[in-house]
JSON list of C-alpha atoms in Angstrom, two decimals:
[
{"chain": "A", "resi": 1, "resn": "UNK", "atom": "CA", "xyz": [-170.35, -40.06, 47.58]},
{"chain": "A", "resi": 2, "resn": "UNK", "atom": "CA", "xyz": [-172.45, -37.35, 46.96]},
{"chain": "A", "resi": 3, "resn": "UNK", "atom": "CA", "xyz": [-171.07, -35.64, 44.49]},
{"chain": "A", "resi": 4, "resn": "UNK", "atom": "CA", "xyz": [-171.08, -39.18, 42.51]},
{"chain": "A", "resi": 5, "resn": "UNK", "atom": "CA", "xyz": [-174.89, -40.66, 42.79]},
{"chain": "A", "resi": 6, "resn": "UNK", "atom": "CA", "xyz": [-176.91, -40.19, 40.13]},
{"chain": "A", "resi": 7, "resn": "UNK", "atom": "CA", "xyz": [-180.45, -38.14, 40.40]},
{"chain": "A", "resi": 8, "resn": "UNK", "atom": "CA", "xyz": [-183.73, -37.64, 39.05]},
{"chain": "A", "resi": 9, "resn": "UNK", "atom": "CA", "xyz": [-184.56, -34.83, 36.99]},
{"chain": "A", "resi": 10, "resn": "UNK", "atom": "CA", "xyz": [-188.25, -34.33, 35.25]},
{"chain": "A", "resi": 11, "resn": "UNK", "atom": "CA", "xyz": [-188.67, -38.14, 35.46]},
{"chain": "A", "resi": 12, "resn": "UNK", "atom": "CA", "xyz": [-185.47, -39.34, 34.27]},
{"chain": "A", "resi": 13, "resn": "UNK", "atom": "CA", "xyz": [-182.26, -40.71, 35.74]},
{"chain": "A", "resi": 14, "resn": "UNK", "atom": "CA", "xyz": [-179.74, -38.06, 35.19]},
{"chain": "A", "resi": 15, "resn": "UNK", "atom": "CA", "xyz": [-175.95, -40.09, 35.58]},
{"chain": "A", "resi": 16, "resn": "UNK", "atom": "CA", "xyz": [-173.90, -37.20, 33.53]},
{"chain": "A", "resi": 17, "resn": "UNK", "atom": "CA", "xyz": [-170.55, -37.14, 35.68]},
{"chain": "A", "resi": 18, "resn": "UNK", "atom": "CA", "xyz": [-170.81, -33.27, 35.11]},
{"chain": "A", "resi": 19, "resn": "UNK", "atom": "CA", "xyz": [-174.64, -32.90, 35.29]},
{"chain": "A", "resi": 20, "resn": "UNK", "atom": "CA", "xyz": [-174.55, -34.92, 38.23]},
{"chain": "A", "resi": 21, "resn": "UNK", "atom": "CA", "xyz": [-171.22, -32.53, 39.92]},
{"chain": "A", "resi": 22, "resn": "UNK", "atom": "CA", "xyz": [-173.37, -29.16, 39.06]},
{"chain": "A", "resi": 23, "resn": "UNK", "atom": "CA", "xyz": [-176.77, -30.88, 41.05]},
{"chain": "A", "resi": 24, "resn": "UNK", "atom": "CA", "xyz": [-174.44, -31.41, 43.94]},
{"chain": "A", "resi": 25, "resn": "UNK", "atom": "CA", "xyz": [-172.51, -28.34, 43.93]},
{"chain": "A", "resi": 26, "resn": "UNK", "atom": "CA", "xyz": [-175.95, -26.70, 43.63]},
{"chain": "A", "resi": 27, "resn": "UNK", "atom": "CA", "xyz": [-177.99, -28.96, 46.47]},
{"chain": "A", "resi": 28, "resn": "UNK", "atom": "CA", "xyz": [-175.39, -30.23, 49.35]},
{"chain": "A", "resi": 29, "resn": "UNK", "atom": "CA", "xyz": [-172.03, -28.57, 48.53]},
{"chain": "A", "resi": 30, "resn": "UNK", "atom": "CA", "xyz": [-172.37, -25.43, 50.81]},
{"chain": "A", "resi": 31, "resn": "UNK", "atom": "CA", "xyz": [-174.14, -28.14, 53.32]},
{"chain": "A", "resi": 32, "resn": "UNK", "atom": "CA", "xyz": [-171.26, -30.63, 53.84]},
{"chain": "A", "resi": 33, "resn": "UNK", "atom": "CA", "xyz": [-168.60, -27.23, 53.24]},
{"chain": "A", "resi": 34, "resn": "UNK", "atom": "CA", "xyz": [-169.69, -25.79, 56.24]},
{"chain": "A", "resi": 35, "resn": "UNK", "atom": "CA", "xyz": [-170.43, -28.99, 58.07]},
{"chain": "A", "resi": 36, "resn": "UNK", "atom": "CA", "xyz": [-167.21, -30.87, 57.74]},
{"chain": "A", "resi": 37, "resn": "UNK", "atom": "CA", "xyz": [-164.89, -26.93, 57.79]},
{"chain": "A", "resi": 38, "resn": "UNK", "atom": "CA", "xyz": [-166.60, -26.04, 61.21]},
{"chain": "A", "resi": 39, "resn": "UNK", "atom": "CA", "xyz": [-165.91, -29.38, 62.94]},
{"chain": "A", "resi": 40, "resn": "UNK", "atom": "CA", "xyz": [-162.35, -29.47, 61.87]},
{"chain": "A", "resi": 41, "resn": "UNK", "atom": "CA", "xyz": [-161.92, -25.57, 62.71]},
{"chain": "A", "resi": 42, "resn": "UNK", "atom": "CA", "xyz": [-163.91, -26.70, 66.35]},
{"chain": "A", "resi": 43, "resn": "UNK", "atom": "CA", "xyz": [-161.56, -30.03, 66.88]},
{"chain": "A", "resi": 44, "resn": "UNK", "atom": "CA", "xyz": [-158.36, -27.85, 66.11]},
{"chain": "A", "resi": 45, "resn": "UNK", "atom": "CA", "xyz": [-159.32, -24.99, 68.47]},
{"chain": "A", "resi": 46, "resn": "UNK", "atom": "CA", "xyz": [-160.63, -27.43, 71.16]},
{"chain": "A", "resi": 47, "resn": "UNK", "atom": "CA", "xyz": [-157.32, -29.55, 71.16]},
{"chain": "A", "resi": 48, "resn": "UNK", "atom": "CA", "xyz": [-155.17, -26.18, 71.00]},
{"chain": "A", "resi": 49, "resn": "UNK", "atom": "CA", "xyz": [-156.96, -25.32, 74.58]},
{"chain": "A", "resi": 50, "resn": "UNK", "atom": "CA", "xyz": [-157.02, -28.42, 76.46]},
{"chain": "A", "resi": 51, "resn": "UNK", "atom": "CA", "xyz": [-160.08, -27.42, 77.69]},
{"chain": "A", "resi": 52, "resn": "UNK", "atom": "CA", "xyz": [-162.02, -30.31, 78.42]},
{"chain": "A", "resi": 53, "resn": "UNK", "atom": "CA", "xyz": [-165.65, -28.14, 78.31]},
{"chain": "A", "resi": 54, "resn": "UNK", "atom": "CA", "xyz": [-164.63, -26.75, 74.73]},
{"chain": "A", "resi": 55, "resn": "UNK", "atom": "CA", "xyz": [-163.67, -30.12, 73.91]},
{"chain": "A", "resi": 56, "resn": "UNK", "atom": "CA", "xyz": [-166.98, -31.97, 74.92]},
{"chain": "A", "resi": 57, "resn": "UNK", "atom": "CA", "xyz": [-169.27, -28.72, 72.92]},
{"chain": "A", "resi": 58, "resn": "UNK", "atom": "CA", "xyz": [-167.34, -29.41, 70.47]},
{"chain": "A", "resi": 59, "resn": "UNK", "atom": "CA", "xyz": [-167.98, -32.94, 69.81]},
{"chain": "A", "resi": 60, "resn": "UNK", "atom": "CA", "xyz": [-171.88, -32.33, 70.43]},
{"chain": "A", "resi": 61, "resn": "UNK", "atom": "CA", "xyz": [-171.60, -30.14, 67.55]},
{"chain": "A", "resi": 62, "resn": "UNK", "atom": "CA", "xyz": [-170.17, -32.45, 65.76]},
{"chain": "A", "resi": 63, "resn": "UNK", "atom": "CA", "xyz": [-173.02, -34.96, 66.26]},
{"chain": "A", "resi": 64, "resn": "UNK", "atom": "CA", "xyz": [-175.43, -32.02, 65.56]},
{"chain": "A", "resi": 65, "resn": "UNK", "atom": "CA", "xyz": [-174.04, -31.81, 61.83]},
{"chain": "A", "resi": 66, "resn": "UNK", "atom": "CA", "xyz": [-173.82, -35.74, 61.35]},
{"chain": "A", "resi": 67, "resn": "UNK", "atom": "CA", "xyz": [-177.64, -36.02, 62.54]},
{"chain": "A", "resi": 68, "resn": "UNK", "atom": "CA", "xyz": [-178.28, -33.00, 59.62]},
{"chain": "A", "resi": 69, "resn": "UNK", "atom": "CA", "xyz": [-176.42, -35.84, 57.36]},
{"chain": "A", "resi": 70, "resn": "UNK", "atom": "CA", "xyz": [-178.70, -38.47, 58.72]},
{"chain": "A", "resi": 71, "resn": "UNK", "atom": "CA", "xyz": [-182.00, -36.17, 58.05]},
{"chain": "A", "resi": 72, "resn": "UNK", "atom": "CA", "xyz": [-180.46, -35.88, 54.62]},
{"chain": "A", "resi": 73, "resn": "UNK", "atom": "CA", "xyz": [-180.14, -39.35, 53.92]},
{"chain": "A", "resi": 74, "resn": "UNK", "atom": "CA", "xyz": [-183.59, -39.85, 55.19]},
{"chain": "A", "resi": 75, "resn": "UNK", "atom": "CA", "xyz": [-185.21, -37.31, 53.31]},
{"chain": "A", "resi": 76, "resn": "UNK", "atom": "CA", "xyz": [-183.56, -38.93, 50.36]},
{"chain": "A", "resi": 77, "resn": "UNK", "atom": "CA", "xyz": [-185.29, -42.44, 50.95]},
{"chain": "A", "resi": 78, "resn": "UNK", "atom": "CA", "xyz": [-188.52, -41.10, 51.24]},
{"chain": "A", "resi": 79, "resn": "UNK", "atom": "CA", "xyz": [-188.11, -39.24, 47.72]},
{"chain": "A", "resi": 80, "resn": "UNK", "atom": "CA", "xyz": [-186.94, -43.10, 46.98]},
{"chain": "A", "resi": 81, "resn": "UNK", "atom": "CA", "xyz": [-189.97, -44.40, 48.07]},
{"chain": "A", "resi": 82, "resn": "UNK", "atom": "CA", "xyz": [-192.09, -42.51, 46.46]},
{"chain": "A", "resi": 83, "resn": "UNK", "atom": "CA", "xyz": [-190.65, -42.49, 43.00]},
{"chain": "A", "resi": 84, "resn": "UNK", "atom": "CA", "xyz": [-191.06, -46.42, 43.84]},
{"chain": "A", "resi": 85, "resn": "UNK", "atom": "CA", "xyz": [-194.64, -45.72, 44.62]}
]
């Protein structure tokens, strides 16, 4: 979604399909990389074990990185609202 949604830039509404790939790679890529790469390489290593502690640390980091998501998506309403304001 991300890498799709258009963006501000000096007061205008930048919608370039590769303008608005280069923002993203530059803002959230790394982000959402690590994010998503770390809770696949936790699920795999956690299932591998059957270790039912592994398993449950591993699904609280999970939530960890979706509430950094959240705080994202908050953070961008609040630039929303004030480019409203």
């Amino acid at each position: 979604i991300n890498l799709r949604t258009a963006y501000y830039h000096n007061g205008y509404l930048t919608s370039s399909t590769e303008e608005m790939a280069l923002h993203y790679l530059k803002t959230w890529f790394f982000i959402d990389l690590v994010a998503v790469t770390s809770e696949w390489w936790h699920v795999a290593l956690s299932t591998a074990s059957d270790d039912f502690v592994s398993f449950v640390k591993t699904l609280r980091f999970a939530r960890y990185m979706r509430s950094l998501r959240l705080l994202r998506v908050s953070r961008l309403q609040r630039a929303i609202h004030a480019l409203k304001d």
